[in-house]
Short mmCIF file of the C-alpha atoms (twelve columns), coordinates in Angstrom:
data_MODEL
# 
_entry.id   MODEL 
# 
loop_
_atom_site.group_PDB 
_atom_site.id 
_atom_site.type_symbol 
_atom_site.label_atom_id 
_atom_site.label_alt_id 
_atom_site.label_comp_id 
_atom_site.label_asym_id 
_atom_site.label_seq_id 
_atom_site.Cartn_x 
_atom_site.Cartn_y 
_atom_site.Cartn_z 
_atom_site.pdbx_PDB_model_num 
ATOM 1   C CA . MET A 1   12.462  -13.098 -11.108 1 
ATOM 2   C CA . ASN A 2   13.703  -9.517  -11.392 1 
ATOM 3   C CA . VAL A 3   11.560  -7.488  -8.977  1 
ATOM 4   C CA . ILE A 4   11.863  -3.729  -8.565  1 
ATOM 5   C CA . GLY A 5   10.313  -1.555  -5.870  1 
ATOM 6   C CA . ILE A 6   8.512   1.630   -6.890  1 
ATOM 7   C CA . ILE A 7   7.381   4.269   -4.399  1 
ATOM 8   C CA . PRO A 8   4.741   6.672   -5.779  1 
ATOM 9   C CA . ALA A 9   5.088   10.107  -4.180  1 
ATOM 10  C CA . ARG A 10  2.864   13.160  -4.602  1 
ATOM 11  C CA . TYR A 11  3.357   16.587  -3.073  1 
ATOM 12  C CA . ALA A 12  -0.362  17.304  -2.825  1 
ATOM 13  C CA . SER A 13  -2.019  15.836  0.253   1 
ATOM 14  C CA . THR A 14  -5.272  17.098  1.738   1 
ATOM 15  C CA . ARG A 15  -4.269  16.422  5.345   1 
ATOM 16  C CA . PHE A 16  -0.505  16.937  5.062   1 
ATOM 17  C CA . PRO A 17  0.749   18.808  1.954   1 
ATOM 18  C CA . GLY A 18  4.387   18.056  1.142   1 
ATOM 19  C CA . LYS A 19  4.604   15.202  3.629   1 
ATOM 20  C CA . SER A 20  7.071   13.291  1.429   1 
ATOM 21  C CA . LEU A 21  9.639   15.953  2.342   1 
ATOM 22  C CA . ALA A 22  8.699   16.240  6.023   1 
ATOM 23  C CA . LEU A 23  11.720  15.575  8.213   1 
ATOM 24  C CA . ILE A 24  11.571  12.411  10.293  1 
ATOM 25  C CA . ALA A 25  14.472  12.477  12.794  1 
ATOM 26  C CA . GLY A 26  16.486  14.608  10.404  1 
ATOM 27  C CA . LYS A 27  15.711  12.793  7.140   1 
ATOM 28  C CA . PRO A 28  12.903  13.369  4.612   1 
ATOM 29  C CA . LEU A 29  10.042  10.910  4.946   1 
ATOM 30  C CA . ILE A 30  10.622  9.589   1.434   1 
ATOM 31  C CA . GLN A 31  14.255  8.830   2.285   1 
ATOM 32  C CA . ARG A 32  13.174  6.821   5.336   1 
ATOM 33  C CA . VAL A 33  10.901  4.727   3.117   1 
ATOM 34  C CA . VAL A 34  13.641  4.172   0.523   1 
ATOM 35  C CA . GLU A 35  16.099  3.047   3.211   1 
ATOM 36  C CA . GLN A 36  13.636  0.460   4.515   1 
ATOM 37  C CA . CYS A 37  12.955  -0.807  0.989   1 
ATOM 38  C CA . ARG A 38  16.654  -1.299  0.368   1 
ATOM 39  C CA . LYS A 39  16.773  -3.735  3.283   1 
ATOM 40  C CA . ALA A 40  14.416  -6.063  1.389   1 
ATOM 41  C CA . LYS A 41  16.248  -8.989  -0.196  1 
ATOM 42  C CA . SER A 42  13.830  -9.363  -3.100  1 
ATOM 43  C CA . LEU A 43  14.229  -5.949  -4.760  1 
ATOM 44  C CA . SER A 44  16.891  -5.404  -7.397  1 
ATOM 45  C CA . GLU A 45  16.253  -1.638  -7.416  1 
ATOM 46  C CA . VAL A 46  14.170  1.012   -5.648  1 
ATOM 47  C CA . ILE A 47  12.657  3.903   -7.627  1 
ATOM 48  C CA . VAL A 48  10.710  6.981   -6.539  1 
ATOM 49  C CA . ALA A 49  7.929   7.874   -8.991  1 
ATOM 50  C CA . THR A 50  6.737   11.465  -8.720  1 
ATOM 51  C CA . ASP A 51  5.223   14.306  -10.724 1 
ATOM 52  C CA . ASP A 52  6.685   16.989  -8.459  1 
ATOM 53  C CA . ALA A 53  10.077  18.648  -9.041  1 
ATOM 54  C CA . ARG A 54  10.565  19.345  -5.318  1 
ATOM 55  C CA . ILE A 55  10.287  15.676  -4.413  1 
ATOM 56  C CA . ALA A 56  12.414  14.685  -7.393  1 
ATOM 57  C CA . ASP A 57  15.208  17.109  -6.457  1 
ATOM 58  C CA . ALA A 58  15.300  15.803  -2.892  1 
ATOM 59  C CA . ALA A 59  15.048  12.108  -3.792  1 
ATOM 60  C CA . ARG A 60  17.781  12.182  -6.459  1 
ATOM 61  C CA . ARG A 61  20.327  12.607  -3.668  1 
ATOM 62  C CA . PHE A 62  19.706  9.054   -2.463  1 
ATOM 63  C CA . CYS A 63  17.612  7.208   -5.068  1 
ATOM 64  C CA . ARG A 64  16.725  6.796   -8.732  1 
ATOM 65  C CA . VAL A 65  13.789  9.040   -9.632  1 
ATOM 66  C CA . GLU A 66  11.332  8.707   -12.508 1 
ATOM 67  C CA . MET A 67  9.064   11.631  -13.383 1 
ATOM 68  C CA . THR A 68  5.445   10.825  -14.209 1 
ATOM 69  C CA . ARG A 69  2.345   12.553  -15.471 1 
ATOM 70  C CA . ALA A 70  0.271   14.434  -12.914 1 
ATOM 71  C CA . ASP A 71  -3.131  13.080  -13.923 1 
ATOM 72  C CA . HIS A 72  -2.939  9.480   -12.709 1 
ATOM 73  C CA . PRO A 73  -6.082  8.369   -10.817 1 
ATOM 74  C CA . SER A 74  -4.163  6.011   -8.497  1 
ATOM 75  C CA . GLY A 75  -0.731  4.967   -7.321  1 
ATOM 76  C CA . SER A 76  -0.939  1.845   -9.472  1 
ATOM 77  C CA . ASP A 77  -1.465  3.974   -12.578 1 
ATOM 78  C CA . ARG A 78  1.555   6.086   -11.617 1 
ATOM 79  C CA . ILE A 79  3.891   3.133   -11.112 1 
ATOM 80  C CA . ALA A 80  2.644   1.499   -14.328 1 
ATOM 81  C CA . GLU A 81  3.978   4.471   -16.288 1 
ATOM 82  C CA . VAL A 82  7.391   3.804   -14.751 1 
ATOM 83  C CA . ALA A 83  7.194   0.004   -15.083 1 
ATOM 84  C CA . ALA A 84  6.528   0.384   -18.808 1 
ATOM 85  C CA . ARG A 85  9.976   1.993   -19.100 1 
ATOM 86  C CA . CYS A 86  11.766  -0.598  -16.937 1 
ATOM 87  C CA . ASP A 87  13.252  -3.979  -17.749 1 
ATOM 88  C CA . CYS A 88  11.769  -6.109  -14.952 1 
ATOM 89  C CA . ASP A 89  9.527   -9.107  -14.359 1 
ATOM 90  C CA . ALA A 90  7.548   -7.740  -11.425 1 
ATOM 91  C CA . VAL A 91  6.958   -4.615  -9.368  1 
ATOM 92  C CA . VAL A 92  6.210   -4.010  -5.700  1 
ATOM 93  C CA . ASN A 93  4.307   -0.790  -5.025  1 
ATOM 94  C CA . ILE A 94  5.335   0.556   -1.599  1 
ATOM 95  C CA . GLN A 95  3.447   3.397   0.082   1 
ATOM 96  C CA . GLY A 96  5.526   6.563   0.329   1 
ATOM 97  C CA . ASP A 97  4.233   7.446   3.795   1 
ATOM 98  C CA . GLU A 98  5.310   4.351   5.750   1 
ATOM 99  C CA . PRO A 99  8.842   4.991   7.049   1 
ATOM 100 C CA . LEU A 100 8.718   1.883   9.257   1 
ATOM 101 C CA . ILE A 101 7.673   -0.617  6.582   1 
ATOM 102 C CA . ASP A 102 9.070   -4.045  7.442   1 
ATOM 103 C CA . PRO A 103 11.418  -5.294  4.669   1 
ATOM 104 C CA . ALA A 104 10.185  -8.837  5.386   1 
ATOM 105 C CA . VAL A 105 6.668   -7.780  4.324   1 
ATOM 106 C CA . ILE A 106 8.062   -6.518  1.013   1 
ATOM 107 C CA . ASP A 107 9.841   -9.835  0.506   1 
ATOM 108 C CA . ALA A 108 6.688   -11.823 1.348   1 
ATOM 109 C CA . VAL A 109 4.576   -9.824  -1.120  1 
ATOM 110 C CA . ALA A 110 7.233   -10.285 -3.816  1 
ATOM 111 C CA . ALA A 111 7.478   -14.037 -3.143  1 
ATOM 112 C CA . ALA A 112 3.697   -14.449 -3.507  1 
ATOM 113 C CA . LEU A 113 4.016   -13.380 -7.151  1 
ATOM 114 C CA . ASN A 114 5.581   -16.744 -7.953  1 
ATOM 115 C CA . GLY A 115 2.094   -18.234 -7.879  1 
ATOM 116 C CA . CYS A 116 -0.195  -15.288 -8.622  1 
ATOM 117 C CA . GLU A 117 -0.565  -12.280 -10.899 1 
ATOM 118 C CA . MET A 118 -0.945  -9.818  -8.039  1 
ATOM 119 C CA . SER A 119 -0.281  -9.847  -4.296  1 
ATOM 120 C CA . THR A 120 -0.773  -7.782  -1.160  1 
ATOM 121 C CA . ALA A 121 -0.537  -8.096  2.629   1 
ATOM 122 C CA . ALA A 122 -2.894  -8.078  5.590   1 
ATOM 123 C CA . THR A 123 -2.577  -8.208  9.354   1 
ATOM 124 C CA . PRO A 124 -5.084  -9.040  12.110  1 
ATOM 125 C CA . ILE A 125 -7.147  -6.146  13.449  1 
ATOM 126 C CA . ARG A 126 -6.156  -5.808  17.091  1 
ATOM 127 C CA . GLN A 127 -7.576  -2.451  18.160  1 
ATOM 128 C CA . ASP A 128 -11.225 -1.669  18.776  1 
ATOM 129 C CA . ALA A 129 -10.797 1.759   17.170  1 
ATOM 130 C CA . GLU A 130 -9.921  0.171   13.819  1 
ATOM 131 C CA . TYR A 131 -13.021 -2.011  13.684  1 
ATOM 132 C CA . GLU A 132 -15.381 0.602   12.241  1 
ATOM 133 C CA . ASN A 133 -12.786 3.098   11.006  1 
ATOM 134 C CA . ALA A 134 -13.403 3.666   7.293   1 
ATOM 135 C CA . ASN A 135 -9.734  4.581   6.813   1 
ATOM 136 C CA . VAL A 136 -8.788  1.050   7.916   1 
ATOM 137 C CA . VAL A 137 -9.515  -1.131  4.896   1 
ATOM 138 C CA . LYS A 138 -10.684 -4.680  5.581   1 
ATOM 139 C CA . VAL A 139 -10.108 -7.739  3.400   1 
ATOM 140 C CA . VAL A 140 -11.552 -11.236 3.294   1 
ATOM 141 C CA . ALA A 141 -9.797  -14.103 1.509   1 
ATOM 142 C CA . ASN A 142 -10.757 -17.605 0.405   1 
ATOM 143 C CA . ALA A 143 -9.220  -20.886 1.595   1 
ATOM 144 C CA . ALA A 144 -6.437  -20.557 -0.989  1 
ATOM 145 C CA . GLY A 145 -5.447  -17.122 0.328   1 
ATOM 146 C CA . ARG A 146 -6.911  -15.187 -2.583  1 
ATOM 147 C CA . ALA A 147 -8.799  -11.956 -1.938  1 
ATOM 148 C CA . LEU A 148 -12.570 -12.132 -2.144  1 
ATOM 149 C CA . TYR A 149 -13.242 -8.470  -1.378  1 
ATOM 150 C CA . PHE A 150 -11.815 -5.309  0.162   1 
ATOM 151 C CA . SER A 151 -14.031 -2.761  1.902   1 
ATOM 152 C CA . ARG A 152 -13.985 0.293   4.108   1 
ATOM 153 C CA . ARG A 153 -16.872 -1.306  5.989   1 
ATOM 154 C CA . THR A 154 -16.173 -4.063  8.481   1 
ATOM 155 C CA . ILE A 155 -16.447 -7.437  6.758   1 
ATOM 156 C CA . PRO A 156 -17.690 -10.059 7.327   1 
ATOM 157 C CA . TYR A 157 -20.835 -9.206  9.264   1 
ATOM 158 C CA . LEU A 158 -21.091 -11.480 12.301  1 
ATOM 159 C CA . ARG A 159 -24.798 -12.184 12.375  1 
ATOM 160 C CA . GLU A 160 -24.849 -14.078 15.668  1 
ATOM 161 C CA . ALA A 161 -22.401 -11.735 17.393  1 
ATOM 162 C CA . ALA A 162 -23.618 -8.431  15.967  1 
ATOM 163 C CA . SER A 163 -25.089 -7.291  19.296  1 
ATOM 164 C CA . ARG A 164 -21.867 -7.974  21.194  1 
ATOM 165 C CA . SER A 165 -19.154 -5.431  21.945  1 
ATOM 166 C CA . VAL A 166 -16.408 -4.700  19.417  1 
ATOM 167 C CA . SER A 167 -13.874 -6.468  21.613  1 
ATOM 168 C CA . GLU A 168 -16.026 -9.597  21.680  1 
ATOM 169 C CA . GLN A 169 -16.482 -9.522  17.904  1 
ATOM 170 C CA . LEU A 170 -12.728 -9.173  17.362  1 
ATOM 171 C CA . ALA A 171 -12.233 -12.182 19.614  1 
ATOM 172 C CA . ALA A 172 -14.877 -14.160 17.719  1 
ATOM 173 C CA . PHE A 173 -13.441 -13.766 14.208  1 
ATOM 174 C CA . PRO A 174 -9.974  -13.057 12.720  1 
ATOM 175 C CA . PHE A 175 -10.780 -9.780  10.963  1 
ATOM 176 C CA . LEU A 176 -7.999  -8.677  8.596   1 
ATOM 177 C CA . LYS A 177 -6.685  -5.171  8.024   1 
ATOM 178 C CA . HIS A 178 -5.358  -4.574  4.539   1 
ATOM 179 C CA . LEU A 179 -1.860  -3.120  4.280   1 
ATOM 180 C CA . GLY A 180 -1.356  -0.773  1.340   1 
ATOM 181 C CA . ILE A 181 1.421   -2.652  -0.438  1 
ATOM 182 C CA . TYR A 182 0.960   -4.395  -3.787  1 
ATOM 183 C CA . GLY A 183 2.976   -6.761  -5.907  1 
ATOM 184 C CA . PHE A 184 2.318   -7.073  -9.641  1 
ATOM 185 C CA . ARG A 185 3.627   -9.154  -12.475 1 
ATOM 186 C CA . ARG A 186 4.752   -6.468  -14.910 1 
ATOM 187 C CA . GLU A 187 2.411   -7.580  -17.690 1 
ATOM 188 C CA . THR A 188 -0.483  -7.748  -15.211 1 
ATOM 189 C CA . LEU A 189 0.124   -4.190  -14.040 1 
ATOM 190 C CA . LEU A 190 0.262   -2.868  -17.593 1 
ATOM 191 C CA . ARG A 191 -2.958  -4.730  -18.416 1 
ATOM 192 C CA . LEU A 192 -4.699  -3.528  -15.250 1 
ATOM 193 C CA . VAL A 193 -4.215  0.163   -15.936 1 
ATOM 194 C CA . ARG A 194 -5.746  -0.175  -19.380 1 
ATOM 195 C CA . PHE A 195 -9.081  -0.906  -17.713 1 
ATOM 196 C CA . PRO A 196 -11.188 2.149   -16.783 1 
ATOM 197 C CA . VAL A 197 -11.836 2.982   -13.135 1 
ATOM 198 C CA . SER A 198 -14.351 0.321   -12.109 1 
ATOM 199 C CA . PRO A 199 -17.718 0.863   -10.366 1 
ATOM 200 C CA . LEU A 200 -16.605 -0.716  -7.071  1 
ATOM 201 C CA . GLU A 201 -13.296 1.154   -7.186  1 
ATOM 202 C CA . ALA A 202 -15.167 4.431   -7.649  1 
ATOM 203 C CA . ALA A 203 -17.612 3.606   -4.865  1 
ATOM 204 C CA . GLU A 204 -15.086 2.558   -2.194  1 
ATOM 205 C CA . LYS A 205 -12.139 4.589   -3.524  1 
ATOM 206 C CA . LEU A 206 -10.002 1.424   -3.417  1 
ATOM 207 C CA . GLU A 207 -7.875  0.845   -6.510  1 
ATOM 208 C CA . GLN A 208 -7.417  -2.900  -5.865  1 
ATOM 209 C CA . LEU A 209 -11.110 -3.467  -6.594  1 
ATOM 210 C CA . ARG A 210 -10.416 -2.671  -10.251 1 
ATOM 211 C CA . ALA A 211 -8.286  -5.810  -10.363 1 
ATOM 212 C CA . LEU A 212 -10.942 -8.020  -8.757  1 
ATOM 213 C CA . GLU A 213 -13.696 -6.658  -10.987 1 
ATOM 214 C CA . ASN A 214 -11.622 -7.543  -14.044 1 
ATOM 215 C CA . GLY A 215 -10.803 -11.082 -12.973 1 
ATOM 216 C CA . ILE A 216 -7.263  -10.556 -11.663 1 
ATOM 217 C CA . SER A 217 -6.540  -12.793 -8.678  1 
ATOM 218 C CA . ILE A 218 -4.826  -11.200 -5.657  1 
ATOM 219 C CA . ALA A 219 -2.810  -13.314 -3.212  1 
ATOM 220 C CA . VAL A 220 -3.163  -12.069 0.368   1 
ATOM 221 C CA . VAL A 221 -0.090  -12.628 2.544   1 
ATOM 222 C CA . LYS A 222 -0.903  -12.618 6.265   1 
ATOM 223 C CA . VAL A 223 1.798   -10.888 8.338   1 
ATOM 224 C CA . ALA A 224 2.280   -9.814  11.947  1 
ATOM 225 C CA . HIS A 225 3.623   -6.371  11.003  1 
ATOM 226 C CA . ASP A 226 1.178   -3.479  11.236  1 
ATOM 227 C CA . SER A 227 1.594   -0.340  9.168   1 
ATOM 228 C CA . VAL A 228 2.545   2.939   10.809  1 
ATOM 229 C CA . GLY A 229 1.793   5.689   8.328   1 
ATOM 230 C CA . VAL A 230 2.335   9.433   8.332   1 
ATOM 231 C CA . ASP A 231 -1.064  10.899  7.462   1 
ATOM 232 C CA . VAL A 232 -1.072  14.166  9.431   1 
ATOM 233 C CA . PRO A 233 1.688   16.370  10.939  1 
ATOM 234 C CA . ASP A 234 1.078   14.934  14.415  1 
ATOM 235 C CA . ASP A 235 2.185   11.512  13.141  1 
ATOM 236 C CA . VAL A 236 5.762   12.751  12.726  1 
ATOM 237 C CA . GLY A 237 6.406   12.826  16.468  1 
ATOM 238 C CA . ARG A 238 4.807   9.409   16.919  1 
ATOM 239 C CA . VAL A 239 7.103   7.849   14.292  1 
ATOM 240 C CA . GLU A 240 10.171  9.588   15.744  1 
ATOM 241 C CA . GLN A 241 9.373   8.062   19.120  1 
ATOM 242 C CA . LEU A 242 9.164   4.609   17.554  1 
ATOM 243 C CA . LEU A 243 12.470  5.140   15.735  1 
ATOM 244 C CA . SER A 244 14.182  6.115   18.965  1 
ATOM 245 C CA . ARG A 245 13.260  2.850   20.711  1 
# 
């Protein structure tokens, strides 16, 4: 299977405008992400998809760049525009703000596409602060490892342990944190973006719910790696410290 990696990158960001070009230990953030993606064994090519000339000019020095429209409602819609122009069997959508993404996670998400139309990754929630954090998306899966639902609320609700502390609830059930990486069969991705934004997607602001609402199965790969994203300027120093270890 010919799998390509596509990194959607926008300049506009409410909390950190232009973060794709922010220097992380001397290199633009987007370059750090590309370099990690190239360590993955499953990807035949890595492409940056952007609607911004500043990001495109910077990324062309180290990566193939594809320009996209500016009006896409989600990253999946943006990469679908690029995938429609590419000769590939499948696509892995990698977040453009995770300079420490583990290449093994990319490979695991790509491998899961051998038995499913769409795939993603999740890791156990280990920190109390993530339990009720709406920016930490939770996922529950069935016995076959297929996603049942994603939510910004903590799911499932532990009826018998609800009065216990967060630490006790985390010890009582293996809550899963969703990692923002997606694998798609090419034809599945192109079909998905033809559907309108779905009611659950609009409510939770989670694009993967559009797939579930339209009957597309999502394989959930459980991994030990936890994402370290750059969401605000203060995150730059934190990532640089991790890189220096």
